[in-house]
Amino acid sequence: GESVGLHLPTLSVQEGDNSIINCAYSNSASDYFIWYKQESGKGPQFIIDIRSNMDKRQGQRVTVLLNKTVKHLSLQIAATQPGDSAVYFCAETRGGGSQGNLIFGKGTKLSVKP
Amino acid sequence: KAGVTQTPRYLIKTRGQQVTLSCSPISGHRSVSWYQQTPGQGLQFLFEYFSETQRNKGNFPGRFSGRQFSNSRSEMNVSTLELGDSALYLCASSSAGGRTDTQYFGPGTRLTVL
């Protein structure tokens, strides 16, 4: 079936380096994507979103890139900090009409080494 | 503004029992969605409620049910518990449940079925 998935289950980076987390999606009709961060013992926390009419969107230390041609999404974290250690999920909304539920990828665990 | 709250945070039940989980959305949010998170299946959509009506449902058996009250608080119920129901159950609220409405998650209820 159609799904949103992540290539790398684990990513280890040095503190201060930039991190890139990738995600592939299979539904070419998807038009809205979200990145969530989940720390241990907590629920997913919204980081940033992007609509399909955009290629790039920036937030505070984070950038999301969308490549519709290859159905690929990435999250870039600048100057990664220990507090960024968490599992990161990409998700898309899917559903008929005006509402939709979130379809999540498997998640990537980001580990930041001091 | 207070975030999404879920009670209880932890539950231990035995097979065959039933369980009810509660979710209070962010004030003013009218849409509540429920997700199940397991190591094997990741985050999966259960159902979504808006104005006391179930609008969307995932691919789960009828043992999983829910409801929403007039104050937007929601409950989900799992009957005849199975070992495989052990999971983190997450509730998310959004203003209207639209495709591009940000969903904010609670901390989850950790259910263990023995």
Short mmCIF file of C-alpha atoms in Angstrom, two decimals:
data_model
loop_
_atom_site.label_atom_id
_atom_site.label_comp_id
_atom_site.label_asym_id
_atom_site.label_seq_id
_atom_site.Cartn_x
_atom_site.Cartn_y
_atom_site.Cartn_z
CA GLY A 1 0.00 0.00 0.00
CA GLU A 2 1.00 3.62 -0.17
CA SER A 3 3.09 4.84 2.71
CA VAL A 4 5.48 7.43 3.96
CA GLY A 5 8.82 6.00 5.00
CA LEU A 6 12.28 6.90 6.19
CA HIS A 7 15.54 5.59 4.73
CA LEU A 8 17.80 5.80 7.78
CA PRO A 9 16.65 4.42 11.09
CA THR A 10 19.59 5.90 13.04
CA LEU A 11 21.68 9.01 12.56
CA SER A 12 24.59 9.98 14.77
CA VAL A 13 26.10 13.45 14.49
CA GLN A 14 28.60 15.56 16.35
CA GLU A 15 27.34 18.51 18.33
CA GLY A 16 27.54 21.63 16.21
CA ASP A 17 27.31 19.78 12.90
CA ASN A 18 24.33 19.97 10.59
CA SER A 19 21.92 17.04 10.45
CA ILE A 20 19.90 15.85 7.48
CA ILE A 21 17.02 13.45 7.93
CA ASN A 22 15.41 12.03 4.82
CA CYS A 23 11.97 10.74 4.02
CA ALA A 24 10.39 9.20 0.94
CA TYR A 25 6.71 9.23 0.19
CA SER A 26 4.85 7.19 -2.37
CA ASN A 27 1.56 9.02 -2.82
CA SER A 28 2.12 11.54 -5.60
CA ALA A 29 -1.16 13.20 -4.70
CA SER A 30 0.07 14.12 -1.21
CA ASP A 31 0.04 17.85 -0.77
CA TYR A 32 0.94 18.52 2.83
CA PHE A 33 3.89 17.25 4.86
CA ILE A 34 4.92 17.66 8.46
CA TRP A 35 7.97 16.87 10.54
CA TYR A 36 7.55 15.84 14.16
CA LYS A 37 10.11 15.33 16.89
CA GLN A 38 9.48 12.78 19.62
CA GLU A 39 11.59 12.73 22.74
CA SER A 40 11.63 9.78 25.07
CA GLY A 41 8.47 9.59 27.13
CA LYS A 42 6.72 12.38 25.23
CA GLY A 43 4.28 12.71 22.40
CA PRO A 44 5.34 13.94 18.95
CA GLN A 45 6.08 17.65 18.83
CA PHE A 46 5.39 19.69 15.68
CA ILE A 47 8.56 21.07 14.12
CA ILE A 48 7.73 22.41 10.68
CA ASP A 49 5.39 21.79 7.79
CA ILE A 50 5.39 22.37 4.05
CA ARG A 51 2.76 22.40 1.34
CA SER A 52 3.33 20.85 -2.04
CA ASN A 53 3.34 24.24 -3.76
CA MET A 54 6.61 25.00 -2.00
CA ASP A 55 10.11 23.54 -2.39
CA LYS A 56 11.63 24.87 0.77
CA ARG A 57 10.57 26.28 4.10
CA GLN A 58 12.73 27.54 6.92
CA GLY A 59 12.17 27.76 10.62
CA GLN A 60 14.43 28.38 13.54
CA ARG A 61 17.52 26.22 12.84
CA VAL A 62 15.42 23.88 10.71
CA THR A 63 14.75 23.73 6.99
CA VAL A 64 12.44 21.37 5.16
CA LEU A 65 13.04 20.60 1.50
CA LEU A 66 10.48 19.00 -0.75
CA ASN A 67 11.35 17.37 -4.07
CA LYS A 68 8.11 16.35 -5.72
CA THR A 69 9.85 14.92 -8.75
CA VAL A 70 11.38 12.10 -6.74
CA LYS A 71 8.85 12.25 -3.91
CA HIS A 72 11.44 13.05 -1.30
CA LEU A 73 11.35 15.17 1.82
CA SER A 74 14.23 16.17 4.06
CA LEU A 75 14.69 17.94 7.36
CA GLN A 76 17.88 19.87 7.91
CA ILE A 77 18.88 20.88 11.42
CA ALA A 78 21.62 23.48 11.66
CA ALA A 79 24.20 23.43 14.45
CA THR A 80 22.76 20.31 16.03
CA GLN A 81 22.55 20.40 19.80
CA PRO A 82 22.23 17.64 22.41
CA GLY A 83 18.62 18.72 22.92
CA ASP A 84 17.92 17.73 19.33
CA SER A 85 18.43 14.07 20.21
CA ALA A 86 15.09 12.41 19.54
CA VAL A 87 13.19 10.38 16.98
CA TYR A 88 12.06 12.38 13.97
CA PHE A 89 9.00 11.46 11.93
CA CYS A 90 7.81 12.75 8.64
CA ALA A 91 4.09 12.59 8.03
CA GLU A 92 1.58 13.47 5.37
CA THR A 93 -2.08 14.14 5.64
CA ARG A 94 -4.30 11.88 3.67
CA GLY A 95 -8.00 11.77 3.41
CA GLY A 96 -10.90 12.77 1.30
CA GLY A 97 -12.25 16.23 1.24
CA SER A 98 -11.14 18.90 3.62
CA GLN A 99 -10.00 16.76 6.51
CA GLY A 100 -7.29 14.19 6.79
CA ASN A 101 -5.44 11.97 9.17
CA LEU A 102 -1.68 11.80 9.53
CA ILE A 103 0.25 8.99 7.88
CA PHE A 104 3.61 8.64 9.59
CA GLY A 105 6.91 7.27 8.44
CA LYS A 106 8.84 4.81 10.59
CA GLY A 107 11.05 7.46 12.20
CA THR A 108 14.77 8.24 12.39
CA LYS A 109 16.58 8.33 15.68
CA LEU A 110 18.98 11.25 15.88
CA SER A 111 21.80 10.91 18.37
CA VAL A 112 23.97 13.95 19.07
CA LYS A 113 27.47 13.30 20.38
CA PRO A 114 28.96 16.02 22.61
CA LYS B 1 -2.54 27.82 26.86
CA ALA B 2 -2.49 24.30 28.26
CA GLY B 3 -1.51 21.50 25.92
CA VAL B 4 -3.24 18.22 25.20
CA THR B 5 -3.61 16.12 28.31
CA GLN B 6 -4.16 12.39 28.51
CA THR B 7 -5.12 10.23 31.45
CA PRO B 8 -4.03 7.91 32.77
CA ARG B 9 -0.38 7.98 31.73
CA TYR B 10 0.17 4.30 32.43
CA LEU B 11 -2.15 1.30 32.53
CA ILE B 12 -1.64 -2.39 33.07
CA LYS B 13 -4.44 -4.74 32.09
CA THR B 14 -4.86 -8.43 31.44
CA ARG B 15 -6.11 -10.13 28.32
CA GLY B 16 -9.85 -10.04 27.90
CA GLN B 17 -10.35 -6.88 29.95
CA GLN B 18 -11.45 -3.58 28.55
CA VAL B 19 -9.91 -0.16 28.98
CA THR B 20 -10.95 3.47 28.57
CA LEU B 21 -8.48 6.24 27.86
CA SER B 22 -9.21 9.93 28.13
CA CYS B 23 -8.00 12.96 26.19
CA SER B 24 -8.56 16.67 26.79
CA PRO B 25 -7.71 18.77 23.75
CA ILE B 26 -6.22 22.23 23.66
CA SER B 27 -8.84 24.80 24.58
CA GLY B 28 -10.77 25.82 21.49
CA HIS B 29 -9.78 22.79 19.44
CA ARG B 30 -12.70 20.81 18.16
CA SER B 31 -10.98 17.92 16.42
CA VAL B 32 -9.44 15.02 18.31
CA SER B 33 -7.56 12.18 16.68
CA TRP B 34 -6.22 9.00 18.22
CA TYR B 35 -3.10 7.11 17.19
CA GLN B 36 -1.49 3.88 18.27
CA GLN B 37 2.29 3.70 18.47
CA THR B 38 4.16 0.40 18.60
CA PRO B 39 7.78 -0.47 17.82
CA GLY B 40 6.72 -2.76 15.02
CA GLN B 41 4.00 -0.75 13.30
CA GLY B 42 5.00 2.77 14.23
CA LEU B 43 2.33 5.44 14.49
CA GLN B 44 -1.02 4.41 13.10
CA PHE B 45 -4.22 6.38 12.87
CA LEU B 46 -7.19 5.04 14.81
CA PHE B 47 -10.00 7.57 14.37
CA GLU B 48 -10.86 11.24 14.41
CA TYR B 49 -13.75 13.05 16.06
CA PHE B 50 -15.17 16.46 15.37
CA SER B 51 -18.23 17.95 17.01
CA GLU B 52 -19.03 14.63 18.70
CA THR B 53 -19.03 12.76 15.38
CA GLN B 54 -16.51 10.27 14.10
CA ARG B 55 -15.39 11.64 10.74
CA ASN B 56 -12.54 9.35 9.85
CA LYS B 57 -11.46 5.88 10.86
CA GLY B 58 -8.30 3.86 10.40
CA ASN B 59 -7.93 0.17 9.80
CA PHE B 60 -8.47 -1.21 13.28
CA PRO B 61 -10.94 -3.85 14.48
CA GLY B 62 -14.25 -2.93 16.02
CA ARG B 63 -12.83 -3.58 19.49
CA PHE B 64 -11.41 -0.09 19.23
CA SER B 65 -14.00 2.60 19.65
CA GLY B 66 -14.23 6.17 20.76
CA ARG B 67 -16.45 9.09 21.45
CA GLN B 68 -16.32 12.80 21.88
CA PHE B 69 -18.23 14.95 24.29
CA SER B 70 -19.75 18.37 23.80
CA ASN B 71 -16.70 20.00 25.43
CA SER B 72 -14.48 18.26 22.81
CA ARG B 73 -12.96 15.90 25.35
CA SER B 74 -12.61 12.43 23.92
CA GLU B 75 -12.37 8.89 25.15
CA MET B 76 -11.28 5.75 23.42
CA ASN B 77 -12.20 2.28 24.51
CA VAL B 78 -10.60 -1.04 23.74
CA SER B 79 -12.61 -4.12 24.56
CA THR B 80 -11.45 -7.72 24.92
CA LEU B 81 -7.81 -6.71 25.19
CA GLU B 82 -5.17 -8.74 23.39
CA LEU B 83 -1.45 -8.86 24.01
CA GLY B 84 -0.89 -7.03 20.75
CA ASP B 85 -2.82 -4.04 22.03
CA SER B 86 0.13 -3.12 24.22
CA ALA B 87 1.18 0.25 22.88
CA LEU B 88 1.45 3.95 23.45
CA TYR B 89 -1.89 5.56 22.64
CA LEU B 90 -1.59 9.14 21.53
CA CYS B 91 -4.23 11.76 21.25
CA ALA B 92 -3.85 14.83 19.04
CA SER B 93 -6.02 17.88 18.74
CA SER B 94 -6.37 20.49 16.04
CA SER B 95 -8.61 23.47 15.58
CA ALA B 96 -10.89 21.92 12.98
CA GLY B 97 -9.23 18.74 11.74
CA GLY B 98 -8.55 20.16 8.33
CA ARG B 99 -5.85 18.69 6.10
CA THR B 100 -3.44 21.50 6.89
CA ASP B 101 -4.43 22.10 10.50
CA THR B 102 -1.50 21.37 12.77
CA GLN B 103 -2.13 18.45 15.08
CA TYR B 104 -0.76 18.79 18.60
CA PHE B 105 -0.08 15.64 20.53
CA GLY B 106 -0.47 14.74 24.16
CA PRO B 107 2.10 12.70 26.10
CA GLY B 108 0.24 9.45 25.50
CA THR B 109 -1.08 6.63 27.61
CA ARG B 110 1.19 3.62 27.88
CA LEU B 111 -0.99 0.49 27.89
CA THR B 112 0.51 -2.85 28.84
CA VAL B 113 -1.57 -5.98 28.37
CA LEU B 114 -0.44 -9.04 30.30
#
